[in-house]
Short mmCIF file of N, CA, C and O in Angstrom, two decimals:
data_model
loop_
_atom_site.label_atom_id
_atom_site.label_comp_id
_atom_site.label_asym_id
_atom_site.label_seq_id
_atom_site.Cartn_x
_atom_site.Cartn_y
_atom_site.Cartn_z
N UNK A 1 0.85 -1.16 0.00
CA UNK A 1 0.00 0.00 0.00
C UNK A 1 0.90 1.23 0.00
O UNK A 1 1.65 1.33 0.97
N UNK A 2 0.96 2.17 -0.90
CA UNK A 2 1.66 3.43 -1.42
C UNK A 2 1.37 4.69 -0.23
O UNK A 2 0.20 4.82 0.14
N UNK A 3 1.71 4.99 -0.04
CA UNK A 3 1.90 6.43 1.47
C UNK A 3 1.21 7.83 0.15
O UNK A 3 1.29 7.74 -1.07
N UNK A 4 0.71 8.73 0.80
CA UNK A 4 0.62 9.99 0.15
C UNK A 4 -0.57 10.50 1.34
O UNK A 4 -1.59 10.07 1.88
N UNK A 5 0.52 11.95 1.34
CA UNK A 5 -0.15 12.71 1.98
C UNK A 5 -1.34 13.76 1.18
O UNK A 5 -1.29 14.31 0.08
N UNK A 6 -2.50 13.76 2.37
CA UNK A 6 -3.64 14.45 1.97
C UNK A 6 -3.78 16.70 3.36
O UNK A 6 -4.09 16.93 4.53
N UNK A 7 -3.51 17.24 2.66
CA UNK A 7 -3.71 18.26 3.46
C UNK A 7 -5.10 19.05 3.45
O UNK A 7 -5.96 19.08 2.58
N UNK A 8 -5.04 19.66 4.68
CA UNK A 8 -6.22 20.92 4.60
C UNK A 8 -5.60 21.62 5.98
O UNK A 8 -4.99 21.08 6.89
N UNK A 9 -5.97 23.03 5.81
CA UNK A 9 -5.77 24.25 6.77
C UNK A 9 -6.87 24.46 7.94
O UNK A 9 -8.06 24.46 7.61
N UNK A 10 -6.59 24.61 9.00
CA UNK A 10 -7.40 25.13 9.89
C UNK A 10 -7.14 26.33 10.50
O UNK A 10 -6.19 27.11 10.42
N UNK A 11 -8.53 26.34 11.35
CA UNK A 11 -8.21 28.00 12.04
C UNK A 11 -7.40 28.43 12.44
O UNK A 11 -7.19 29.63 12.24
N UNK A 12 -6.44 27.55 13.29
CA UNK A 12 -5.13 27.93 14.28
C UNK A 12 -4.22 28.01 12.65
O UNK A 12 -3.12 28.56 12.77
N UNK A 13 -4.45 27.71 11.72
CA UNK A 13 -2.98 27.66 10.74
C UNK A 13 -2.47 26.82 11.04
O UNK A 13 -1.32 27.03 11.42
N UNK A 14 -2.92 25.57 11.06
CA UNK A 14 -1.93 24.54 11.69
C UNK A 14 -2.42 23.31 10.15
O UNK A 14 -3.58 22.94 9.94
N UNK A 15 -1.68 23.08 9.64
CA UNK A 15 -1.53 22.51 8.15
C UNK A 15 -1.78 20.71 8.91
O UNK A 15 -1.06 20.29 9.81
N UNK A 16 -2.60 20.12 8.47
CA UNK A 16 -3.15 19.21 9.06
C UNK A 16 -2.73 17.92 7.61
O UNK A 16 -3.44 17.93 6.60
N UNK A 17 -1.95 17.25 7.69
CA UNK A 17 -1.43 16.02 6.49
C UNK A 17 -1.87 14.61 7.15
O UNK A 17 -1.64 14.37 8.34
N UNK A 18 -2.56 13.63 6.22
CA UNK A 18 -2.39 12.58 6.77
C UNK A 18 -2.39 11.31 5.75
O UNK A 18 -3.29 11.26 4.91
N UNK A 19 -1.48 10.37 5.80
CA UNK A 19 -1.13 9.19 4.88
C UNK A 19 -2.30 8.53 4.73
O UNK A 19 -3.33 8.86 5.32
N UNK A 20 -2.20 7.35 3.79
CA UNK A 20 -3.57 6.80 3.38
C UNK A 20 -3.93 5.74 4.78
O UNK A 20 -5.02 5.28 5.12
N UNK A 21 -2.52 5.56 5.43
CA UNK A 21 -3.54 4.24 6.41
C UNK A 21 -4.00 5.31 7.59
O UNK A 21 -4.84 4.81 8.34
N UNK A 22 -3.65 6.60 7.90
CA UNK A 22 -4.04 7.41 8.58
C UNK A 22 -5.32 7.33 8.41
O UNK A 22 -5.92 6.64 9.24
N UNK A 23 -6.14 8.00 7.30
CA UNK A 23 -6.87 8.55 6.44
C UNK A 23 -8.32 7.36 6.45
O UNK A 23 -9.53 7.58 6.46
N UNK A 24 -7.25 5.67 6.42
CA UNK A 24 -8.19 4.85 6.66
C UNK A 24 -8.44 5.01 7.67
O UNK A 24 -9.47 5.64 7.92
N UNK A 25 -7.73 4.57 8.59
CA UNK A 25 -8.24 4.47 10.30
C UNK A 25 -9.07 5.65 10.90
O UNK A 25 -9.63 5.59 11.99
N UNK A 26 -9.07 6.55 10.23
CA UNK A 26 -10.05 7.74 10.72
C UNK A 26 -11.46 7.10 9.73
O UNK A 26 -12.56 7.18 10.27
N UNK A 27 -11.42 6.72 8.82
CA UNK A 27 -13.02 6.61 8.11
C UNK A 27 -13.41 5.16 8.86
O UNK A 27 -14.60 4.83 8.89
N UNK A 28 -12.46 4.36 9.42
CA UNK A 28 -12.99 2.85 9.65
C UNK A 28 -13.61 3.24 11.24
O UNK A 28 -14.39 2.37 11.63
N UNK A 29 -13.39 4.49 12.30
CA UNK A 29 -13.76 4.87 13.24
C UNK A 29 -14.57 5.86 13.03
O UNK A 29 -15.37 6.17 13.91
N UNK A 30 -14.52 6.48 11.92
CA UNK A 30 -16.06 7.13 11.17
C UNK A 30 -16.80 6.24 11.08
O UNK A 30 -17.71 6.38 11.90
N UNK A 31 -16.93 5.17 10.36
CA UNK A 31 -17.96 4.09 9.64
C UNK A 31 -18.46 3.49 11.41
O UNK A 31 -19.66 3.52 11.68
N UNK A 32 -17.44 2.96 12.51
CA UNK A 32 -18.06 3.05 13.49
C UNK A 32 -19.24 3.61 13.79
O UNK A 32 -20.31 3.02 13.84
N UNK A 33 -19.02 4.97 14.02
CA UNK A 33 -19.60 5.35 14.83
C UNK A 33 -20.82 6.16 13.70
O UNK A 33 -21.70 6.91 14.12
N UNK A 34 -20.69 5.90 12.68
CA UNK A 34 -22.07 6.05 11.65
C UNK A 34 -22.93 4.89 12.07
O UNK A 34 -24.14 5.10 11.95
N UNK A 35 -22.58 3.77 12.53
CA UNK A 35 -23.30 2.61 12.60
C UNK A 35 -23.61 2.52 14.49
O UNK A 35 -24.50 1.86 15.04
N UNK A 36 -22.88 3.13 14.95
CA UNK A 36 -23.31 2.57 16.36
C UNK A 36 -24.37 3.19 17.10
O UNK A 36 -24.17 3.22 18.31
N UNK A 37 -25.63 3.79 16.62
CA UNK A 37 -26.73 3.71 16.72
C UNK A 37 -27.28 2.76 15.97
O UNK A 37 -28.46 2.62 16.31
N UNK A 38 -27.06 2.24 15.35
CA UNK A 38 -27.58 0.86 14.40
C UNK A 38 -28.11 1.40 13.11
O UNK A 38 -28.44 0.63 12.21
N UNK A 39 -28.21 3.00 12.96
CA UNK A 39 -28.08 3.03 11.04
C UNK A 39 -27.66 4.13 11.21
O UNK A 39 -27.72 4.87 12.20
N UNK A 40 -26.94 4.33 9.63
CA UNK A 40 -26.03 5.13 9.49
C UNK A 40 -26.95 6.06 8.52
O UNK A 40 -27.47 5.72 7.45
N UNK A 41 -27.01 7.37 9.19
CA UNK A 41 -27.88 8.50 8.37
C UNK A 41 -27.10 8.80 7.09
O UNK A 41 -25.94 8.46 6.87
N UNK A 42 -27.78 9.39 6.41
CA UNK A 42 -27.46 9.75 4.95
C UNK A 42 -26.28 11.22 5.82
O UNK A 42 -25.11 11.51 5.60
N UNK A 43 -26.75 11.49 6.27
CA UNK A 43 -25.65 12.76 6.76
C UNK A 43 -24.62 12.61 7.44
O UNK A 43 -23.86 13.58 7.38
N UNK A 44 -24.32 11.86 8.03
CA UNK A 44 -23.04 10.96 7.89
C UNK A 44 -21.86 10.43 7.02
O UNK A 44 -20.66 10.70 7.07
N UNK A 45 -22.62 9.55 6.15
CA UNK A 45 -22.09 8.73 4.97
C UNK A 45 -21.96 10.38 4.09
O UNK A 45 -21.12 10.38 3.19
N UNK A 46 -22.53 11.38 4.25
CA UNK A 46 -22.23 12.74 3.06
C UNK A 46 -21.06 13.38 4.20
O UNK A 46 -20.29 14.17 3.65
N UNK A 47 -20.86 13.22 5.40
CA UNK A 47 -20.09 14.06 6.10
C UNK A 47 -18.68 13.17 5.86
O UNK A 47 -17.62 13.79 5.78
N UNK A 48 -18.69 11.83 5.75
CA UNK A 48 -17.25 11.25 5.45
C UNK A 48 -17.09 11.57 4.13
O UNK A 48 -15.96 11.69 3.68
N UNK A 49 -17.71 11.68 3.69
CA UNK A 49 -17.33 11.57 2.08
C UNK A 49 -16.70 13.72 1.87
O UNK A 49 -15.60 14.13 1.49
N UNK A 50 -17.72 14.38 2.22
CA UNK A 50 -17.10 15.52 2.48
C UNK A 50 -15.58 15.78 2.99
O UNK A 50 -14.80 16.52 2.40
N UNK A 51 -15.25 15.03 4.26
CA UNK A 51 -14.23 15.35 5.08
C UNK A 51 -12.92 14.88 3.66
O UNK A 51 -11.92 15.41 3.16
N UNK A 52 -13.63 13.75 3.52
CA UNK A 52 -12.26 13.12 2.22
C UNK A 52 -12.24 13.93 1.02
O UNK A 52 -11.24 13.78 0.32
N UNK A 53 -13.14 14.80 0.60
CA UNK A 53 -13.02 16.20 -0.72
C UNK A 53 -12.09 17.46 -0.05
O UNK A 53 -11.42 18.32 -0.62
N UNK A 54 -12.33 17.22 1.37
CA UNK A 54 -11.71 18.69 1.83
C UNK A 54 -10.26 18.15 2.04
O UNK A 54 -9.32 18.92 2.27
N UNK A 55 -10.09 16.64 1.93
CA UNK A 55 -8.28 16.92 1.96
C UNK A 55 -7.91 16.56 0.89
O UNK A 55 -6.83 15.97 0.97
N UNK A 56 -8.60 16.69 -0.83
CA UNK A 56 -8.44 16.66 -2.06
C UNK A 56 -8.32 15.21 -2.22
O UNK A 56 -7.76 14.61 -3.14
N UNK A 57 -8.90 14.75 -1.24
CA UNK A 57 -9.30 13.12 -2.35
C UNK A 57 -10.57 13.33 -3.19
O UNK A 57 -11.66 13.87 -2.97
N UNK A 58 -10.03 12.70 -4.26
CA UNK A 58 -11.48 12.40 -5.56
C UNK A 58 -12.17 11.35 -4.97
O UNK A 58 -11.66 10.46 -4.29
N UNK A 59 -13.79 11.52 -5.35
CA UNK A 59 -14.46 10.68 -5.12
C UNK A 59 -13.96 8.96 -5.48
O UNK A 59 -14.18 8.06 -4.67
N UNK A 60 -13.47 8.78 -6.45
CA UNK A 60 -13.29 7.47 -6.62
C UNK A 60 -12.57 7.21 -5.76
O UNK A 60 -13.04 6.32 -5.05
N UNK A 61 -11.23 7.70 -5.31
CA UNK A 61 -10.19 7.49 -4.11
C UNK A 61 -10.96 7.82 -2.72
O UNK A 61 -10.85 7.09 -1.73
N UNK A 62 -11.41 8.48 -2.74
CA UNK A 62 -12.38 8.27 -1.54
C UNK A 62 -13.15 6.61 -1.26
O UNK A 62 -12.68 5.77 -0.50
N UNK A 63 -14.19 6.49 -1.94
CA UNK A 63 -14.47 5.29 -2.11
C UNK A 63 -13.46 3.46 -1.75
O UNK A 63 -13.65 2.37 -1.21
N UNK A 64 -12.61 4.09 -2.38
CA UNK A 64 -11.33 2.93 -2.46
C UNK A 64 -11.28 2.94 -0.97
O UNK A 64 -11.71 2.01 -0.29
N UNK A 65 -10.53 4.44 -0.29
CA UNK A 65 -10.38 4.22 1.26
C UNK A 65 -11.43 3.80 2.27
O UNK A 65 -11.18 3.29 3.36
N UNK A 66 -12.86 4.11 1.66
CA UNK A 66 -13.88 3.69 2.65
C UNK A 66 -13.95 2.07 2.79
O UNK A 66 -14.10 1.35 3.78
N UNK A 67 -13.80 1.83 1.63
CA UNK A 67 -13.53 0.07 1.23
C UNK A 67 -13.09 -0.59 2.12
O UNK A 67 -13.65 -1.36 2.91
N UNK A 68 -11.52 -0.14 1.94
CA UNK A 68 -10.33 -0.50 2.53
C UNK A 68 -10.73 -0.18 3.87
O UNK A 68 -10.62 -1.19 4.56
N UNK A 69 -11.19 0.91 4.60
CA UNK A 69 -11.12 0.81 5.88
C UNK A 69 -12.18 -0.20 6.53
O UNK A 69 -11.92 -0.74 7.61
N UNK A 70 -13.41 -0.45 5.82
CA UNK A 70 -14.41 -2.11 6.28
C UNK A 70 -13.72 -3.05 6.71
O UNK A 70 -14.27 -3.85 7.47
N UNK A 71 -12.20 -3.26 6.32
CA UNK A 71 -12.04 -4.16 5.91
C UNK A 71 -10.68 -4.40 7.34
O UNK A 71 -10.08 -5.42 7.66
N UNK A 72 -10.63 -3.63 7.64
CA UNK A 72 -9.52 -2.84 8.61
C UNK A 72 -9.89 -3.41 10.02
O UNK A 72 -11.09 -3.54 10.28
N UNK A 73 -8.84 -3.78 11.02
CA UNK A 73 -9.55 -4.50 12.24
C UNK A 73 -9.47 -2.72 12.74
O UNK A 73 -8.62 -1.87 12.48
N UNK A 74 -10.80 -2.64 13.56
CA UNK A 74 -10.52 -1.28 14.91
C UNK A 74 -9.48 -1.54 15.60
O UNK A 74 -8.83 -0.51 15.78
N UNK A 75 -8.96 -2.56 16.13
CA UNK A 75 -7.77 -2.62 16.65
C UNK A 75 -6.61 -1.78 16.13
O UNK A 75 -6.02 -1.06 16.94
N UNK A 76 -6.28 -1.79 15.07
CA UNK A 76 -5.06 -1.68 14.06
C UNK A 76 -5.81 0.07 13.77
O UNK A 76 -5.06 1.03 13.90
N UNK A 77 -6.96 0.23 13.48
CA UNK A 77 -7.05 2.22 13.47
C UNK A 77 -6.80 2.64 14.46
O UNK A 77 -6.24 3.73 14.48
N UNK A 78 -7.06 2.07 15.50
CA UNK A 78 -6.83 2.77 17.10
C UNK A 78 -5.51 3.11 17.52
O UNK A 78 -5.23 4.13 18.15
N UNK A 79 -4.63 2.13 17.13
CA UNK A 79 -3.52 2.17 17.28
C UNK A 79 -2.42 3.38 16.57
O UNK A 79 -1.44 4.04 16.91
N UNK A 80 -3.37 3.16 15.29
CA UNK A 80 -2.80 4.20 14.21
C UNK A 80 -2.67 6.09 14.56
O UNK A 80 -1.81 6.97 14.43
N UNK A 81 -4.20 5.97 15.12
CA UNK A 81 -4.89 7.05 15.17
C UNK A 81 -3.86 7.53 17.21
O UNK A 81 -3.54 8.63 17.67
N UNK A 82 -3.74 6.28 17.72
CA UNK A 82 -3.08 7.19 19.03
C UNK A 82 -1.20 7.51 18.79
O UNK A 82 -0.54 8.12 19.63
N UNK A 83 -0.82 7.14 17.92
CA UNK A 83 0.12 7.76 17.12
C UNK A 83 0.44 8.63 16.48
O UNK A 83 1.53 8.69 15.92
N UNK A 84 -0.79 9.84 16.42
CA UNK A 84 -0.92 10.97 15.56
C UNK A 84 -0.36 11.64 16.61
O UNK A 84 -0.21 11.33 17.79
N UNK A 85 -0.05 12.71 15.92
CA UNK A 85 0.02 14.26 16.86
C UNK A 85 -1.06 14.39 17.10
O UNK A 85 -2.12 13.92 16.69
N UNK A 86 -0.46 15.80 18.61
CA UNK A 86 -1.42 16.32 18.72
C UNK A 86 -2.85 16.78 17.98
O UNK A 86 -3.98 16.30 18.14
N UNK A 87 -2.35 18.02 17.01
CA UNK A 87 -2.90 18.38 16.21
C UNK A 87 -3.75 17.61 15.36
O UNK A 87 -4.84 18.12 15.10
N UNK A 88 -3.40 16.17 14.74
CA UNK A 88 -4.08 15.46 14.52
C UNK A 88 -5.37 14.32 15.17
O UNK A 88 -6.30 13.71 14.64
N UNK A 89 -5.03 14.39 16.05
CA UNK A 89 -5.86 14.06 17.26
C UNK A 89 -6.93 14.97 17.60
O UNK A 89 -8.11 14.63 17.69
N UNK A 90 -6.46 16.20 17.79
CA UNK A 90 -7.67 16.98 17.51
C UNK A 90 -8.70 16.96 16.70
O UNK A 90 -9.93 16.89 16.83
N UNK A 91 -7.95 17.03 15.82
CA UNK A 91 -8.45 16.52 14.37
C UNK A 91 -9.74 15.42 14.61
O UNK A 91 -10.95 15.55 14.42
N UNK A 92 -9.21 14.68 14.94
CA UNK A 92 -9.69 12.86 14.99
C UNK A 92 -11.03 13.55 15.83
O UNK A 92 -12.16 13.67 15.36
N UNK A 93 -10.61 13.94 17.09
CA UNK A 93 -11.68 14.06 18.29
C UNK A 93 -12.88 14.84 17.42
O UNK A 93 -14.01 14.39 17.25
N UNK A 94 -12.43 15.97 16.96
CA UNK A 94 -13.68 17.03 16.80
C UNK A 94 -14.41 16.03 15.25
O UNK A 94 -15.62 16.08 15.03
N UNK A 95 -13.84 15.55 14.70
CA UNK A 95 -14.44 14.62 13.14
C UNK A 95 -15.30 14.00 13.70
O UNK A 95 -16.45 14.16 13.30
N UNK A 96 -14.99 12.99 14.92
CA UNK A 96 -15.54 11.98 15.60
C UNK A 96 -16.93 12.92 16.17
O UNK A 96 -18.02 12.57 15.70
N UNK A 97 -16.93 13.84 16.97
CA UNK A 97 -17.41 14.33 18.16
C UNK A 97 -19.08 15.35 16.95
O UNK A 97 -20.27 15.35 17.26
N UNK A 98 -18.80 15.63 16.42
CA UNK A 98 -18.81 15.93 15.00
C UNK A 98 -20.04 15.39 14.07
O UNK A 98 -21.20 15.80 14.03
N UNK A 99 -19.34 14.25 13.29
CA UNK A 99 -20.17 13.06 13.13
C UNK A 99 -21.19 12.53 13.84
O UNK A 99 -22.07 12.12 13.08
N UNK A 100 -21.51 12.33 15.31
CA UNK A 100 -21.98 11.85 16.01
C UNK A 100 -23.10 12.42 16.33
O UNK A 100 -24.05 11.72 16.70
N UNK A 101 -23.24 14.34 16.19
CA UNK A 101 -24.37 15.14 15.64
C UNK A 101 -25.19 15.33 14.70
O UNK A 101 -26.37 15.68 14.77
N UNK A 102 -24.52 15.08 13.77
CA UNK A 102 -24.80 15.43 12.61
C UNK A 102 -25.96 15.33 12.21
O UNK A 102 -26.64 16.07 11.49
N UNK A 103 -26.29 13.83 12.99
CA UNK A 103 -28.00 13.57 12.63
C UNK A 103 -29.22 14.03 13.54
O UNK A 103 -30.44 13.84 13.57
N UNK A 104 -28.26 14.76 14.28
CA UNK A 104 -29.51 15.42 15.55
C UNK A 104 -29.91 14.75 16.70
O UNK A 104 -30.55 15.29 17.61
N UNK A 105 -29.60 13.74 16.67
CA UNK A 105 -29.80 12.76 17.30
C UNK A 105 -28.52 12.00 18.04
O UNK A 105 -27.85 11.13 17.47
N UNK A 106 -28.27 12.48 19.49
CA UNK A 106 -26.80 11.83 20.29
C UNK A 106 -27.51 10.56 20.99
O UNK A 106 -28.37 10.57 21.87
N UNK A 107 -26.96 9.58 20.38
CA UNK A 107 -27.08 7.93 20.99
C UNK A 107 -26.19 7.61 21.79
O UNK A 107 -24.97 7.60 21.61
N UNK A 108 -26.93 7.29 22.92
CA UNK A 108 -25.50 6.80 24.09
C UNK A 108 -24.52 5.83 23.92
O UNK A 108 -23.72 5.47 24.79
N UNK A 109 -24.62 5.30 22.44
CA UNK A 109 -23.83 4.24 21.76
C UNK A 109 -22.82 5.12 21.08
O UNK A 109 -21.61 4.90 21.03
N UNK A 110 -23.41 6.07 20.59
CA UNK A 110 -22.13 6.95 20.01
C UNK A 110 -21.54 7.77 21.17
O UNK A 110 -20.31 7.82 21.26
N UNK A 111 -22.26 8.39 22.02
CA UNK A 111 -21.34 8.72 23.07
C UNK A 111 -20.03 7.82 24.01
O UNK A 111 -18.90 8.14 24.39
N UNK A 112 -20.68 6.83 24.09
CA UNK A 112 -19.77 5.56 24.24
C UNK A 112 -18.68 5.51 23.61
O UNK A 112 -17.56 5.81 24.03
N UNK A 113 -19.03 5.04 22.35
CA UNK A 113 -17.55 4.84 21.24
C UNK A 113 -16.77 6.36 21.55
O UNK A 113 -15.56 6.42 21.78
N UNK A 114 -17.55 7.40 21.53
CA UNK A 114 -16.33 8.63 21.34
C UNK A 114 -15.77 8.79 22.44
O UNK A 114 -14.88 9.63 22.41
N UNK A 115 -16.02 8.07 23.82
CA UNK A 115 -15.22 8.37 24.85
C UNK A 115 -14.38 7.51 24.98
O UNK A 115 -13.44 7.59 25.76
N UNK A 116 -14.71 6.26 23.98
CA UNK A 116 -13.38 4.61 24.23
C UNK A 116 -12.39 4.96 23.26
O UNK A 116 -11.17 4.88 23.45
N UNK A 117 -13.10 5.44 21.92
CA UNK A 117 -11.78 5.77 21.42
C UNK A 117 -10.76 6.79 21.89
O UNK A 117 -9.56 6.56 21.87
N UNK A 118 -11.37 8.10 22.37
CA UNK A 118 -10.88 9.03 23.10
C UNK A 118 -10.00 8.82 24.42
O UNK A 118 -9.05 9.41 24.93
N UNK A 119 -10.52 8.09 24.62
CA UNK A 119 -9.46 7.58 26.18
C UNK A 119 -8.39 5.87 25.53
O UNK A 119 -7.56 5.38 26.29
N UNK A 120 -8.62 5.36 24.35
CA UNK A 120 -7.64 4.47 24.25
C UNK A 120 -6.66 5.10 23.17
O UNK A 120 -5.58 4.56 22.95
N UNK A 121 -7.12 6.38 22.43
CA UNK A 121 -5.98 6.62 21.47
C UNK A 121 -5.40 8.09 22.14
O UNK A 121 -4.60 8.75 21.48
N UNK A 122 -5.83 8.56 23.46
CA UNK A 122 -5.49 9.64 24.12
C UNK A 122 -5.66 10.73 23.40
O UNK A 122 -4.68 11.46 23.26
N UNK A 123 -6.72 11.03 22.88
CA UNK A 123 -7.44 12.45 21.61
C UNK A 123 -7.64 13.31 23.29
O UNK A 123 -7.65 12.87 24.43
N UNK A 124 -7.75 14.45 22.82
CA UNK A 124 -8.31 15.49 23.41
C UNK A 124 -9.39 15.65 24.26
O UNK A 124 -10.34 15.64 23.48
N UNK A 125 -9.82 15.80 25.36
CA UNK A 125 -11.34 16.30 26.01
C UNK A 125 -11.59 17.54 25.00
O UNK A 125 -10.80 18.38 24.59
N UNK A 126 -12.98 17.36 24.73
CA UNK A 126 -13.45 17.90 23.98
C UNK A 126 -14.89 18.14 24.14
O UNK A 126 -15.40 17.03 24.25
N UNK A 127 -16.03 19.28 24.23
CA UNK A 127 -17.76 18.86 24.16
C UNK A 127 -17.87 18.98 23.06
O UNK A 127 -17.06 19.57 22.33
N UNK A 128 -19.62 18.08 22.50
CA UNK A 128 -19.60 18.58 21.18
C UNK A 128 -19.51 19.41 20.76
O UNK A 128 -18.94 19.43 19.67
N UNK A 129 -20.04 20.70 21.35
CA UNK A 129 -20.19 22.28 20.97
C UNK A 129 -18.74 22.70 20.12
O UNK A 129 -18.60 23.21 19.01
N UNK A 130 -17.39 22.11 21.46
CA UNK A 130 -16.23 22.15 20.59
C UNK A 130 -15.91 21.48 19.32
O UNK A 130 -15.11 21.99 18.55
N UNK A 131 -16.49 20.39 19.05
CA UNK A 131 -15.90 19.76 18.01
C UNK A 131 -16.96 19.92 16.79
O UNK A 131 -16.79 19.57 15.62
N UNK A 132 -17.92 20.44 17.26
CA UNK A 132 -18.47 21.06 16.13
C UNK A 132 -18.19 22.74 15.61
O UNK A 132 -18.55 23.41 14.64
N UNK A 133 -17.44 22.97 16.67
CA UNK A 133 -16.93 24.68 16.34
C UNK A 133 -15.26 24.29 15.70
O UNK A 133 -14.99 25.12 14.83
N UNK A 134 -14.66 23.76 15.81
CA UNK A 134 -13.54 23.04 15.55
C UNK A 134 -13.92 22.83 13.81
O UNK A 134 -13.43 23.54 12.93
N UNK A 135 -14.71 21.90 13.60
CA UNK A 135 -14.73 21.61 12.53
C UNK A 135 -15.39 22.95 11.52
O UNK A 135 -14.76 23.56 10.65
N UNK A 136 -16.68 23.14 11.90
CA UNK A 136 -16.95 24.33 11.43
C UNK A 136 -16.03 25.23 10.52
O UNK A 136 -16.48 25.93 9.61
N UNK A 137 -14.52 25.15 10.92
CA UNK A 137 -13.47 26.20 10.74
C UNK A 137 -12.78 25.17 10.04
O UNK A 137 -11.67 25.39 9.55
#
């Protein structure tokens, strides 16, 4: 599997890059937590697919990584993902924290997952308010 970095800018100016198994392990803990209310809203599945246009993946390469990350043990993203920087972790937290709104609807199943992944890959304390103002920007 070939490495290439994907960028986008945030508010702080802090240039945010991440490789393709990065990139997976963040959509295979997206696809989580799209599913851990037991269905995954259409605004979800449009918010991953968004997040992967804003770091200039094409839809078809998008697709490929969503694939690839099904296919991915959570074990092996978790691991990936508590290896990031800071900054990227942030990242991770507010995507996650994020996602989990999106549909209006906070399930104590998704609150769950965002505090296991959050406390096993050591992401940020964060409320949603933040990680939806985070992303916002």
């Amino acid at each position: 599997m070939g490495f290439f970095d994907h960028k986008k800018k945030t508010v702080e100016t802090e240039e945010l890059s991440f490789n393709k198994l990065e990139m997976m392990s963040i959509l295979k803990m997206a696809g989580a937590m799209a599913g851990a209310d037991g269905k995954a809203h259409p605004n979800e599945i449009k918010m991953m697919i968004n997040e992967c246009i804003r770091f200039g993946i094409d839809a078809k390469e998008c697709d490929g990584l969503l694939s690839r990350s099904t296919n991915m043990e959570g074990s092996e993203a978790m691991a990936t993902i508590a290896m990031m920087n800071d900054a990227q972790k942030r990242y991770v937290c507010a995507y996650l924290g994020t996602l989990m709104a999106i549909d209006g609807d906070i399930d104590d199943n998704e609150k769950a997952l965002w505090r296991l992944v959050s406390t096993l890959c050591k992401l940020p304390t964060m409320s949603i308010a933040d990680a939806i103002k985070y992303m916002a920007n």
